Amino acid sequence: MNFYQAVNNAMDIALASDPTCVLFGEDVAFGGVFRCSLGLQDKHGKDRVFNTPLCEQGIVGLGIGLAVAGSTAIAEIQFADYIYPAFDQLVNEASKFRYRSGNEFNCGKLTVRAPCSAVGHGALYHSQSPEAYFAHTPGLRVVIPRGAITAKGLLLSCIRSNDPCIFFEPKVLYRSAVEQVPTKDYEIPLGKAEILVEGDNVTLIGWGTQVHVLREVAQLAQDRLNVSCEVIDLMSIQPWDYETVINSVKKTGRVVIAHEAPLTCGFGAELAATVQKECFLHLEAPIQRVTGFDTPFPHVQEPFYLPDKWRCLEGVRTVVEF
């Protein structure tokens, strides 16, 4: 099963197991531009899987209303780059609904899905990684899976969470990430990272597509530098797994954080600040961040913009040779 099929399977299970569950967004009725909802309207009906106008703030506003009224709402934003018109609905309404009503009401049954990050030809309006904007907002969960198994388990956890969730799906993985995904219903806990490769010398931290880059970097570092790297997939951006990261850094003493989003105020800055505070006496070198640049996402220059394996390997070399 590939990534998009795992997403489809998760939503199929959610719709089948919860009669209040509805799925909506631009073009989802025929399957969506990435085919993530393919066949779901035929199976579950036009009242539960339906198209919306091209209005992101309306899509999220509808989701908030449905969740407050007792339904489970799965809203799709066609590209994460176009989530910004819904920014006010997410950060001022969805995130604060429970707090401002003293927990009398909430929209915790809202999940907003959005394809994100680089795809090879997306340029400035179809390649962005906006997770840091939403990680700054108390009351929202932000999740980014790395592959088909995590996509299904994390999406089901988001749909069933009692908090509004933003579920970013790295679109380059939709067909390239293929795994033996269990067909049964299962969940992966939110707020927990996973150590994919154990190591002793350097901690590598990433999420989404970047995790695959870092796994390759770990092997390159072992082969070329004789350096043992520990690779952590954060998975949940907010809340993030503080304990797993801190314990790893205290063991290795060196950290490289990599993400596609720009450097300034990227989520890597939050990780670096926390590691600096909690692991200061354990650090053997300054924390390295290998990221996109502080420019709009380019088109033909995309290969130079992305934090590829060679830039990340240079980050490893820097912390080892410090």
PDB file of C-alpha atoms in Angstrom:
ATOM      1  CA  MET A   1       0.000   0.000   0.000  1.00  0.00           C
ATOM      2  CA  ASN A   2       1.413   3.413  -0.867  1.00  0.00           C
ATOM      3  CA  PHE A   3       0.967   6.653   1.090  1.00  0.00           C
ATOM      4  CA  TYR A   4      -2.170   7.930  -0.622  1.00  0.00           C
ATOM      5  CA  GLN A   5      -3.807   4.506  -0.444  1.00  0.00           C
ATOM      6  CA  ALA A   6      -3.048   4.405   3.295  1.00  0.00           C
ATOM      7  CA  VAL A   7      -4.707   7.806   3.729  1.00  0.00           C
ATOM      8  CA  ASN A   8      -7.693   6.568   1.732  1.00  0.00           C
ATOM      9  CA  ASN A   9      -7.875   3.408   3.850  1.00  0.00           C
ATOM     10  CA  ALA A  10      -7.778   5.413   7.095  1.00  0.00           C
ATOM     11  CA  MET A  11     -10.614   7.678   5.970  1.00  0.00           C
ATOM     12  CA  ASP A  12     -12.620   4.669   4.753  1.00  0.00           C
ATOM     13  CA  ILE A  13     -12.286   3.073   8.204  1.00  0.00           C
ATOM     14  CA  ALA A  14     -13.244   6.332   9.926  1.00  0.00           C
ATOM     15  CA  LEU A  15     -16.330   6.776   7.739  1.00  0.00           C
ATOM     16  CA  ALA A  16     -17.381   3.144   8.201  1.00  0.00           C
ATOM     17  CA  SER A  17     -16.903   3.105  11.984  1.00  0.00           C
ATOM     18  CA  ASP A  18     -18.354   6.541  12.797  1.00  0.00           C
ATOM     19  CA  PRO A  19     -21.763   7.425  11.305  1.00  0.00           C
ATOM     20  CA  THR A  20     -21.219  11.113  12.140  1.00  0.00           C
ATOM     21  CA  CYS A  21     -17.978  11.296  10.124  1.00  0.00           C
ATOM     22  CA  VAL A  22     -17.973  13.483   6.987  1.00  0.00           C
ATOM     23  CA  LEU A  23     -15.254  14.244   4.439  1.00  0.00           C
ATOM     24  CA  PHE A  24     -15.266  17.388   2.304  1.00  0.00           C
ATOM     25  CA  GLY A  25     -13.057  19.745   0.324  1.00  0.00           C
ATOM     26  CA  GLU A  26     -12.259  20.855  -3.198  1.00  0.00           C
ATOM     27  CA  ASP A  27     -12.748  17.969  -5.657  1.00  0.00           C
ATOM     28  CA  VAL A  28     -12.828  15.238  -3.001  1.00  0.00           C
ATOM     29  CA  ALA A  29     -16.030  13.741  -4.456  1.00  0.00           C
ATOM     30  CA  PHE A  30     -14.202  12.300  -7.463  1.00  0.00           C
ATOM     31  CA  GLY A  31     -11.108  11.399  -5.453  1.00  0.00           C
ATOM     32  CA  GLY A  32      -9.192  14.656  -5.160  1.00  0.00           C
ATOM     33  CA  VAL A  33      -6.195  15.795  -7.185  1.00  0.00           C
ATOM     34  CA  PHE A  34      -4.026  13.147  -5.491  1.00  0.00           C
ATOM     35  CA  ARG A  35      -6.787  10.498  -5.428  1.00  0.00           C
ATOM     36  CA  CYS A  36      -6.744  10.241  -1.631  1.00  0.00           C
ATOM     37  CA  SER A  37     -10.554  10.068  -1.446  1.00  0.00           C
ATOM     38  CA  LEU A  38     -11.026   7.844  -4.494  1.00  0.00           C
ATOM     39  CA  GLY A  39     -14.181   5.698  -4.252  1.00  0.00           C
ATOM     40  CA  LEU A  40     -15.249   7.023  -0.859  1.00  0.00           C
ATOM     41  CA  GLN A  41     -18.309   8.915  -2.114  1.00  0.00           C
ATOM     42  CA  ASP A  42     -19.538   5.831  -3.971  1.00  0.00           C
ATOM     43  CA  LYS A  43     -19.126   3.781  -0.805  1.00  0.00           C
ATOM     44  CA  HIS A  44     -20.395   6.209   1.834  1.00  0.00           C
ATOM     45  CA  GLY A  45     -22.756   8.494  -0.058  1.00  0.00           C
ATOM     46  CA  LYS A  46     -22.963  12.088  -1.310  1.00  0.00           C
ATOM     47  CA  ASP A  47     -24.147  13.382   2.059  1.00  0.00           C
ATOM     48  CA  ARG A  48     -20.943  12.283   3.757  1.00  0.00           C
ATOM     49  CA  VAL A  49     -18.280  12.794   1.063  1.00  0.00           C
ATOM     50  CA  PHE A  50     -18.812  15.974  -0.938  1.00  0.00           C
ATOM     51  CA  ASN A  51     -17.191  18.867  -2.774  1.00  0.00           C
ATOM     52  CA  THR A  52     -16.997  22.409  -1.474  1.00  0.00           C
ATOM     53  CA  PRO A  53     -16.471  25.748  -3.216  1.00  0.00           C
ATOM     54  CA  LEU A  54     -12.882  26.955  -3.645  1.00  0.00           C
ATOM     55  CA  CYS A  55     -12.910  28.763  -0.320  1.00  0.00           C
ATOM     56  CA  GLU A  56     -10.449  27.554   2.296  1.00  0.00           C
ATOM     57  CA  GLN A  57     -11.786  29.680   5.134  1.00  0.00           C
ATOM     58  CA  GLY A  58     -15.245  28.345   4.323  1.00  0.00           C
ATOM     59  CA  ILE A  59     -13.987  24.747   4.316  1.00  0.00           C
ATOM     60  CA  VAL A  60     -12.403  25.086   7.752  1.00  0.00           C
ATOM     61  CA  GLY A  61     -15.317  27.152   9.069  1.00  0.00           C
ATOM     62  CA  LEU A  62     -17.708  24.404   7.990  1.00  0.00           C
ATOM     63  CA  GLY A  63     -15.486  21.843   9.709  1.00  0.00           C
ATOM     64  CA  ILE A  64     -15.513  23.814  12.957  1.00  0.00           C
ATOM     65  CA  GLY A  65     -19.305  24.087  12.864  1.00  0.00           C
ATOM     66  CA  LEU A  66     -19.755  20.391  12.146  1.00  0.00           C
ATOM     67  CA  ALA A  67     -17.382  19.417  14.963  1.00  0.00           C
ATOM     68  CA  VAL A  68     -19.081  21.735  17.459  1.00  0.00           C
ATOM     69  CA  ALA A  69     -22.447  20.240  16.488  1.00  0.00           C
ATOM     70  CA  GLY A  70     -21.180  16.723  17.223  1.00  0.00           C
ATOM     71  CA  SER A  71     -19.927  15.405  13.891  1.00  0.00           C
ATOM     72  CA  THR A  72     -16.450  14.138  13.067  1.00  0.00           C
ATOM     73  CA  ALA A  73     -15.166  16.448  10.334  1.00  0.00           C
ATOM     74  CA  ILE A  74     -12.327  15.684   7.904  1.00  0.00           C
ATOM     75  CA  ALA A  75     -11.594  18.800   5.853  1.00  0.00           C
ATOM     76  CA  GLU A  76      -9.181  18.719   2.935  1.00  0.00           C
ATOM     77  CA  ILE A  77      -7.198  21.774   1.860  1.00  0.00           C
ATOM     78  CA  GLN A  78      -6.066  20.926  -1.664  1.00  0.00           C
ATOM     79  CA  PHE A  79      -2.512  22.243  -1.108  1.00  0.00           C
ATOM     80  CA  ALA A  80      -0.957  23.412   2.161  1.00  0.00           C
ATOM     81  CA  ASP A  81       0.164  26.550   0.312  1.00  0.00           C
ATOM     82  CA  TYR A  82      -3.512  27.602   0.171  1.00  0.00           C
ATOM     83  CA  ILE A  83      -4.260  27.061   3.853  1.00  0.00           C
ATOM     84  CA  TYR A  84      -3.534  30.706   4.645  1.00  0.00           C
ATOM     85  CA  PRO A  85      -7.036  32.056   3.854  1.00  0.00           C
ATOM     86  CA  ALA A  86      -8.196  29.679   6.629  1.00  0.00           C
ATOM     87  CA  PHE A  87      -5.515  30.900   9.049  1.00  0.00           C
ATOM     88  CA  ASP A  88      -7.924  32.977  11.120  1.00  0.00           C
ATOM     89  CA  GLN A  89     -10.419  30.101  11.364  1.00  0.00           C
ATOM     90  CA  LEU A  90      -7.661  27.778  12.588  1.00  0.00           C
ATOM     91  CA  VAL A  91      -5.689  29.993  14.975  1.00  0.00           C
ATOM     92  CA  ASN A  92      -8.500  32.216  16.285  1.00  0.00           C
ATOM     93  CA  GLU A  93     -11.496  29.873  16.227  1.00  0.00           C
ATOM     94  CA  ALA A  94     -10.623  26.169  16.120  1.00  0.00           C
ATOM     95  CA  SER A  95      -7.690  26.399  18.537  1.00  0.00           C
ATOM     96  CA  LYS A  96      -9.534  28.556  21.095  1.00  0.00           C
ATOM     97  CA  PHE A  97     -13.067  27.119  21.013  1.00  0.00           C
ATOM     98  CA  ARG A  98     -12.681  24.901  24.072  1.00  0.00           C
ATOM     99  CA  TYR A  99     -10.759  27.530  26.049  1.00  0.00           C
ATOM    100  CA  ARG A 100     -13.110  30.443  25.426  1.00  0.00           C
ATOM    101  CA  SER A 101     -16.206  28.397  26.265  1.00  0.00           C
ATOM    102  CA  GLY A 102     -14.744  27.019  29.481  1.00  0.00           C
ATOM    103  CA  ASN A 103     -14.894  23.535  27.927  1.00  0.00           C
ATOM    104  CA  GLU A 104     -18.661  23.766  27.432  1.00  0.00           C
ATOM    105  CA  PHE A 105     -18.077  23.426  23.684  1.00  0.00           C
ATOM    106  CA  ASN A 106     -15.177  22.293  21.519  1.00  0.00           C
ATOM    107  CA  CYS A 107     -14.314  21.423  17.927  1.00  0.00           C
ATOM    108  CA  GLY A 108     -11.915  18.629  18.819  1.00  0.00           C
ATOM    109  CA  LYS A 109     -13.392  16.321  16.187  1.00  0.00           C
ATOM    110  CA  LEU A 110     -11.973  18.477  13.390  1.00  0.00           C
ATOM    111  CA  THR A 111      -9.066  17.211  11.279  1.00  0.00           C
ATOM    112  CA  VAL A 112      -7.678  19.353   8.464  1.00  0.00           C
ATOM    113  CA  ARG A 113      -5.639  17.452   5.861  1.00  0.00           C
ATOM    114  CA  ALA A 114      -3.267  19.273   3.515  1.00  0.00           C
ATOM    115  CA  PRO A 115      -0.619  18.050   1.025  1.00  0.00           C
ATOM    116  CA  CYS A 116       2.649  19.862   1.761  1.00  0.00           C
ATOM    117  CA  SER A 117       6.336  20.242   0.918  1.00  0.00           C
ATOM    118  CA  ALA A 118       8.404  19.781  -2.213  1.00  0.00           C
ATOM    119  CA  VAL A 119       7.291  17.606  -5.107  1.00  0.00           C
ATOM    120  CA  GLY A 120       9.970  18.281  -7.732  1.00  0.00           C
ATOM    121  CA  HIS A 121       8.154  20.870  -9.841  1.00  0.00           C
ATOM    122  CA  GLY A 122       5.752  22.694  -7.512  1.00  0.00           C
ATOM    123  CA  ALA A 123       7.532  26.068  -7.336  1.00  0.00           C
ATOM    124  CA  LEU A 124       6.436  28.769  -4.942  1.00  0.00           C
ATOM    125  CA  TYR A 125       2.698  27.957  -4.659  1.00  0.00           C
ATOM    126  CA  HIS A 126       2.770  24.159  -4.451  1.00  0.00           C
ATOM    127  CA  SER A 127       5.829  23.344  -2.320  1.00  0.00           C
ATOM    128  CA  GLN A 128       5.584  25.107   1.019  1.00  0.00           C
ATOM    129  CA  SER A 129       6.007  23.585   4.484  1.00  0.00           C
ATOM    130  CA  PRO A 130       3.930  25.787   6.817  1.00  0.00           C
ATOM    131  CA  GLU A 131       4.043  23.653   9.972  1.00  0.00           C
ATOM    132  CA  ALA A 132       5.851  26.265  12.091  1.00  0.00           C
ATOM    133  CA  TYR A 133       3.015  28.807  11.687  1.00  0.00           C
ATOM    134  CA  PHE A 134       0.579  26.445  13.377  1.00  0.00           C
ATOM    135  CA  ALA A 135       2.993  24.993  15.948  1.00  0.00           C
ATOM    136  CA  HIS A 136       2.968  28.472  17.513  1.00  0.00           C
ATOM    137  CA  THR A 137      -0.753  28.134  18.298  1.00  0.00           C
ATOM    138  CA  PRO A 138      -1.855  26.501  21.582  1.00  0.00           C
ATOM    139  CA  GLY A 139      -4.867  24.251  21.038  1.00  0.00           C
ATOM    140  CA  LEU A 140      -3.868  22.773  17.666  1.00  0.00           C
ATOM    141  CA  ARG A 141      -2.118  19.475  17.049  1.00  0.00           C
ATOM    142  CA  VAL A 142       0.240  19.394  14.061  1.00  0.00           C
ATOM    143  CA  VAL A 143       1.261  16.034  12.586  1.00  0.00           C
ATOM    144  CA  ILE A 144       3.457  15.028   9.607  1.00  0.00           C
ATOM    145  CA  PRO A 145       3.922  11.323   8.739  1.00  0.00           C
ATOM    146  CA  ARG A 146       6.909   9.890   6.851  1.00  0.00           C
ATOM    147  CA  GLY A 147       5.246   6.966   5.061  1.00  0.00           C
ATOM    148  CA  ALA A 148       2.234   4.772   4.512  1.00  0.00           C
ATOM    149  CA  ILE A 149       2.192   2.969   7.883  1.00  0.00           C
ATOM    150  CA  THR A 150       2.533   6.165   9.895  1.00  0.00           C
ATOM    151  CA  ALA A 151       0.087   7.999   7.610  1.00  0.00           C
ATOM    152  CA  LYS A 152      -2.722   5.573   8.345  1.00  0.00           C
ATOM    153  CA  GLY A 153      -2.090   5.227  12.082  1.00  0.00           C
ATOM    154  CA  LEU A 154      -1.524   8.922  12.722  1.00  0.00           C
ATOM    155  CA  LEU A 155      -4.491  10.015  10.594  1.00  0.00           C
ATOM    156  CA  LEU A 156      -6.852   7.721  12.485  1.00  0.00           C
ATOM    157  CA  SER A 157      -5.465   9.100  15.756  1.00  0.00           C
ATOM    158  CA  CYS A 158      -6.041  12.660  14.539  1.00  0.00           C
ATOM    159  CA  ILE A 159      -9.594  11.920  13.398  1.00  0.00           C
ATOM    160  CA  ARG A 160     -10.401  10.407  16.804  1.00  0.00           C
ATOM    161  CA  SER A 161      -8.501  12.979  18.848  1.00  0.00           C
ATOM    162  CA  ASN A 162     -10.354  15.354  21.145  1.00  0.00           C
ATOM    163  CA  ASP A 163      -8.301  18.255  19.801  1.00  0.00           C
ATOM    164  CA  PRO A 164      -8.410  19.908  16.369  1.00  0.00           C
ATOM    165  CA  CYS A 165      -5.567  18.507  14.253  1.00  0.00           C
ATOM    166  CA  ILE A 166      -3.718  19.677  11.167  1.00  0.00           C
ATOM    167  CA  PHE A 167      -2.426  16.678   9.250  1.00  0.00           C
ATOM    168  CA  PHE A 168       0.225  17.613   6.681  1.00  0.00           C
ATOM    169  CA  GLU A 169       0.905  15.010   3.979  1.00  0.00           C
ATOM    170  CA  PRO A 170       4.249  15.309   2.092  1.00  0.00           C
ATOM    171  CA  LYS A 171       2.909  14.943  -1.421  1.00  0.00           C
ATOM    172  CA  VAL A 172       6.100  13.596  -2.995  1.00  0.00           C
ATOM    173  CA  LEU A 173       5.542  10.509  -0.820  1.00  0.00           C
ATOM    174  CA  TYR A 174       1.989   9.801  -2.035  1.00  0.00           C
ATOM    175  CA  ARG A 175       3.183   7.210  -4.546  1.00  0.00           C
ATOM    176  CA  SER A 176       6.869   6.815  -3.680  1.00  0.00           C
ATOM    177  CA  ALA A 177       6.417   5.693  -0.052  1.00  0.00           C
ATOM    178  CA  VAL A 178       5.249   2.064  -0.221  1.00  0.00           C
ATOM    179  CA  GLU A 179       5.010  -0.267   2.788  1.00  0.00           C
ATOM    180  CA  GLN A 180       3.213  -3.355   4.014  1.00  0.00           C
ATOM    181  CA  VAL A 181       0.390  -1.498   5.746  1.00  0.00           C
ATOM    182  CA  PRO A 182      -1.946  -3.498   8.020  1.00  0.00           C
ATOM    183  CA  THR A 183      -5.487  -3.445   6.635  1.00  0.00           C
ATOM    184  CA  LYS A 184      -6.957  -3.542  10.145  1.00  0.00           C
ATOM    185  CA  ASP A 185      -7.876  -0.506  12.221  1.00  0.00           C
ATOM    186  CA  TYR A 186      -4.904   0.817  14.227  1.00  0.00           C
ATOM    187  CA  GLU A 187      -3.670   4.082  15.701  1.00  0.00           C
ATOM    188  CA  ILE A 188      -0.237   5.577  16.364  1.00  0.00           C
ATOM    189  CA  PRO A 189      -0.043   7.801  19.465  1.00  0.00           C
ATOM    190  CA  LEU A 190       0.147  11.538  18.850  1.00  0.00           C
ATOM    191  CA  GLY A 191       2.965  13.483  20.460  1.00  0.00           C
ATOM    192  CA  LYS A 192       5.453  10.616  20.225  1.00  0.00           C
ATOM    193  CA  ALA A 193       8.621  10.520  18.129  1.00  0.00           C
ATOM    194  CA  GLU A 194      10.257   7.361  16.824  1.00  0.00           C
ATOM    195  CA  ILE A 195      13.933   6.438  16.791  1.00  0.00           C
ATOM    196  CA  LEU A 196      14.449   4.846  13.374  1.00  0.00           C
ATOM    197  CA  VAL A 197      18.197   4.288  13.558  1.00  0.00           C
ATOM    198  CA  GLU A 198      20.093   4.036  16.836  1.00  0.00           C
ATOM    199  CA  GLY A 199      23.500   5.674  17.094  1.00  0.00           C
ATOM    200  CA  ASP A 200      26.083   7.086  19.488  1.00  0.00           C
ATOM    201  CA  ASN A 201      27.791  10.127  17.950  1.00  0.00           C
ATOM    202  CA  VAL A 202      25.200  12.477  16.374  1.00  0.00           C
ATOM    203  CA  THR A 203      21.428  12.922  16.688  1.00  0.00           C
ATOM    204  CA  LEU A 204      19.649  13.648  13.391  1.00  0.00           C
ATOM    205  CA  ILE A 205      16.109  15.060  13.738  1.00  0.00           C
ATOM    206  CA  GLY A 206      13.577  15.463  10.938  1.00  0.00           C
ATOM    207  CA  TRP A 207       9.984  14.816   9.892  1.00  0.00           C
ATOM    208  CA  GLY A 208       8.081  13.989   6.731  1.00  0.00           C
ATOM    209  CA  THR A 209      10.163  13.596   3.582  1.00  0.00           C
ATOM    210  CA  GLN A 210      13.314  14.750   5.359  1.00  0.00           C
ATOM    211  CA  VAL A 211      13.377  11.573   7.450  1.00  0.00           C
ATOM    212  CA  HIS A 212      14.227   9.559   4.336  1.00  0.00           C
ATOM    213  CA  VAL A 213      17.077  11.960   3.566  1.00  0.00           C
ATOM    214  CA  LEU A 214      18.425  11.615   7.114  1.00  0.00           C
ATOM    215  CA  ARG A 215      18.358   7.828   6.996  1.00  0.00           C
ATOM    216  CA  GLU A 216      20.557   8.010   3.909  1.00  0.00           C
ATOM    217  CA  VAL A 217      22.789  10.559   5.645  1.00  0.00           C
ATOM    218  CA  ALA A 218      23.222   8.202   8.602  1.00  0.00           C
ATOM    219  CA  GLN A 219      24.502   5.508   6.269  1.00  0.00           C
ATOM    220  CA  LEU A 220      26.806   7.952   4.452  1.00  0.00           C
ATOM    221  CA  ALA A 221      28.197   9.189   7.768  1.00  0.00           C
ATOM    222  CA  GLN A 222      28.933   5.624   8.833  1.00  0.00           C
ATOM    223  CA  ASP A 223      30.587   4.715   5.527  1.00  0.00           C
ATOM    224  CA  ARG A 224      32.547   7.918   4.895  1.00  0.00           C
ATOM    225  CA  LEU A 225      33.185   9.389   8.343  1.00  0.00           C
ATOM    226  CA  ASN A 226      32.904   6.336  10.600  1.00  0.00           C
ATOM    227  CA  VAL A 227      30.285   8.296  12.552  1.00  0.00           C
ATOM    228  CA  SER A 228      27.288   6.608  14.192  1.00  0.00           C
ATOM    229  CA  CYS A 229      24.108   8.668  13.814  1.00  0.00           C
ATOM    230  CA  GLU A 230      20.794   8.319  15.623  1.00  0.00           C
ATOM    231  CA  VAL A 231      17.820   9.228  13.400  1.00  0.00           C
ATOM    232  CA  ILE A 232      14.624  10.537  15.011  1.00  0.00           C
ATOM    233  CA  ASP A 233      11.338  11.031  13.164  1.00  0.00           C
ATOM    234  CA  LEU A 234       9.476  13.661  15.177  1.00  0.00           C
ATOM    235  CA  MET A 235       6.082  12.827  13.533  1.00  0.00           C
ATOM    236  CA  SER A 236       4.171  15.174  15.868  1.00  0.00           C
ATOM    237  CA  ILE A 237       5.277  18.788  15.551  1.00  0.00           C
ATOM    238  CA  GLN A 238       2.894  19.999  18.234  1.00  0.00           C
ATOM    239  CA  PRO A 239       3.071  18.670  20.852  1.00  0.00           C
ATOM    240  CA  TRP A 240       6.527  17.245  20.163  1.00  0.00           C
ATOM    241  CA  ASP A 241       8.295  14.425  21.978  1.00  0.00           C
ATOM    242  CA  TYR A 242      10.601  16.383  24.248  1.00  0.00           C
ATOM    243  CA  GLU A 243      11.778  13.350  26.224  1.00  0.00           C
ATOM    244  CA  THR A 244      12.938  11.247  23.254  1.00  0.00           C
ATOM    245  CA  VAL A 245      14.887  14.130  21.731  1.00  0.00           C
ATOM    246  CA  ILE A 246      16.544  15.228  24.989  1.00  0.00           C
ATOM    247  CA  ASN A 247      17.563  11.698  25.951  1.00  0.00           C
ATOM    248  CA  SER A 248      19.115  11.134  22.527  1.00  0.00           C
ATOM    249  CA  VAL A 249      21.084  14.381  22.609  1.00  0.00           C
ATOM    250  CA  LYS A 250      22.379  13.678  26.110  1.00  0.00           C
ATOM    251  CA  LYS A 251      23.693  10.390  24.724  1.00  0.00           C
ATOM    252  CA  THR A 252      25.282  11.686  21.506  1.00  0.00           C
ATOM    253  CA  GLY A 253      26.256  15.254  22.434  1.00  0.00           C
ATOM    254  CA  ARG A 254      25.746  16.495  18.861  1.00  0.00           C
ATOM    255  CA  VAL A 255      22.627  17.510  16.932  1.00  0.00           C
ATOM    256  CA  VAL A 256      21.690  18.171  13.311  1.00  0.00           C
ATOM    257  CA  ILE A 257      18.098  19.306  12.649  1.00  0.00           C
ATOM    258  CA  ALA A 258      16.828  19.304   9.071  1.00  0.00           C
ATOM    259  CA  HIS A 259      13.593  20.571   7.500  1.00  0.00           C
ATOM    260  CA  GLU A 260      12.430  21.928   4.147  1.00  0.00           C
ATOM    261  CA  ALA A 261      10.880  25.108   5.548  1.00  0.00           C
ATOM    262  CA  PRO A 262      12.997  28.287   5.653  1.00  0.00           C
ATOM    263  CA  LEU A 263      15.632  28.696   8.362  1.00  0.00           C
ATOM    264  CA  THR A 264      14.264  31.723  10.210  1.00  0.00           C
ATOM    265  CA  CYS A 265      11.620  30.687  12.768  1.00  0.00           C
ATOM    266  CA  GLY A 266      11.391  27.193  11.266  1.00  0.00           C
ATOM    267  CA  PHE A 267      10.362  24.586  13.823  1.00  0.00           C
ATOM    268  CA  GLY A 268      13.987  23.526  14.060  1.00  0.00           C
ATOM    269  CA  ALA A 269      14.622  26.770  15.962  1.00  0.00           C
ATOM    270  CA  GLU A 270      12.269  25.632  18.741  1.00  0.00           C
ATOM    271  CA  LEU A 271      14.021  22.271  18.922  1.00  0.00           C
ATOM    272  CA  ALA A 272      17.440  23.936  18.989  1.00  0.00           C
ATOM    273  CA  ALA A 273      16.413  26.348  21.765  1.00  0.00           C
ATOM    274  CA  THR A 274      15.063  23.521  23.922  1.00  0.00           C
ATOM    275  CA  VAL A 275      18.089  21.293  23.336  1.00  0.00           C
ATOM    276  CA  GLN A 276      20.398  24.217  24.167  1.00  0.00           C
ATOM    277  CA  LYS A 277      18.549  24.829  27.445  1.00  0.00           C
ATOM    278  CA  GLU A 278      18.226  21.210  28.556  1.00  0.00           C
ATOM    279  CA  CYS A 279      21.442  19.682  27.196  1.00  0.00           C
ATOM    280  CA  PHE A 280      23.940  22.540  27.423  1.00  0.00           C
ATOM    281  CA  LEU A 281      26.469  20.649  29.521  1.00  0.00           C
ATOM    282  CA  HIS A 282      26.181  17.580  27.276  1.00  0.00           C
ATOM    283  CA  LEU A 283      26.768  19.340  23.939  1.00  0.00           C
ATOM    284  CA  GLU A 284      30.114  18.788  22.217  1.00  0.00           C
ATOM    285  CA  ALA A 285      29.374  21.188  19.321  1.00  0.00           C
ATOM    286  CA  PRO A 286      26.955  23.960  18.319  1.00  0.00           C
ATOM    287  CA  ILE A 287      23.592  22.705  17.089  1.00  0.00           C
ATOM    288  CA  GLN A 288      23.375  22.624  13.304  1.00  0.00           C
ATOM    289  CA  ARG A 289      20.213  23.425  11.346  1.00  0.00           C
ATOM    290  CA  VAL A 290      20.114  22.355   7.683  1.00  0.00           C
ATOM    291  CA  THR A 291      17.021  23.836   6.064  1.00  0.00           C
ATOM    292  CA  GLY A 292      15.467  25.610   3.141  1.00  0.00           C
ATOM    293  CA  PHE A 293      16.614  29.170   2.585  1.00  0.00           C
ATOM    294  CA  ASP A 294      14.886  32.426   3.548  1.00  0.00           C
ATOM    295  CA  THR A 295      13.464  32.918   0.068  1.00  0.00           C
ATOM    296  CA  PRO A 296      10.249  31.933  -1.698  1.00  0.00           C
ATOM    297  CA  PHE A 297      10.384  28.298  -2.770  1.00  0.00           C
ATOM    298  CA  PRO A 298      12.067  28.269  -6.209  1.00  0.00           C
ATOM    299  CA  HIS A 299      11.249  26.281  -9.348  1.00  0.00           C
ATOM    300  CA  VAL A 300      14.332  25.355 -11.383  1.00  0.00           C
ATOM    301  CA  GLN A 301      16.569  26.001  -8.356  1.00  0.00           C
ATOM    302  CA  GLU A 302      14.649  23.515  -6.170  1.00  0.00           C
ATOM    303  CA  PRO A 303      17.560  21.000  -5.960  1.00  0.00           C
ATOM    304  CA  PHE A 304      19.761  23.756  -4.490  1.00  0.00           C
ATOM    305  CA  TYR A 305      17.066  24.921  -2.060  1.00  0.00           C
ATOM    306  CA  LEU A 306      16.292  21.578  -0.456  1.00  0.00           C
ATOM    307  CA  PRO A 307      18.380  20.252   2.478  1.00  0.00           C
ATOM    308  CA  ASP A 308      19.642  17.251   0.530  1.00  0.00           C
ATOM    309  CA  LYS A 309      21.867  14.458   1.807  1.00  0.00           C
ATOM    310  CA  TRP A 310      25.089  16.289   0.959  1.00  0.00           C
ATOM    311  CA  ARG A 311      24.147  19.446   2.862  1.00  0.00           C
ATOM    312  CA  CYS A 312      23.025  17.319   5.814  1.00  0.00           C
ATOM    313  CA  LEU A 313      26.218  15.243   5.687  1.00  0.00           C
ATOM    314  CA  GLU A 314      28.206  18.485   5.821  1.00  0.00           C
ATOM    315  CA  GLY A 315      26.229  19.367   8.958  1.00  0.00           C
ATOM    316  CA  VAL A 316      27.286  16.054  10.482  1.00  0.00           C
ATOM    317  CA  ARG A 317      30.909  16.703   9.526  1.00  0.00           C
ATOM    318  CA  THR A 318      30.724  20.163  11.121  1.00  0.00           C
ATOM    319  CA  VAL A 319      29.513  18.914  14.519  1.00  0.00           C
ATOM    320  CA  VAL A 320      31.964  15.988  14.563  1.00  0.00           C
ATOM    321  CA  GLU A 321      35.008  18.105  13.684  1.00  0.00           C
ATOM    322  CA  PHE A 322      34.168  21.023  15.969  1.00  0.00           C
TER     323      PHE A 322
END
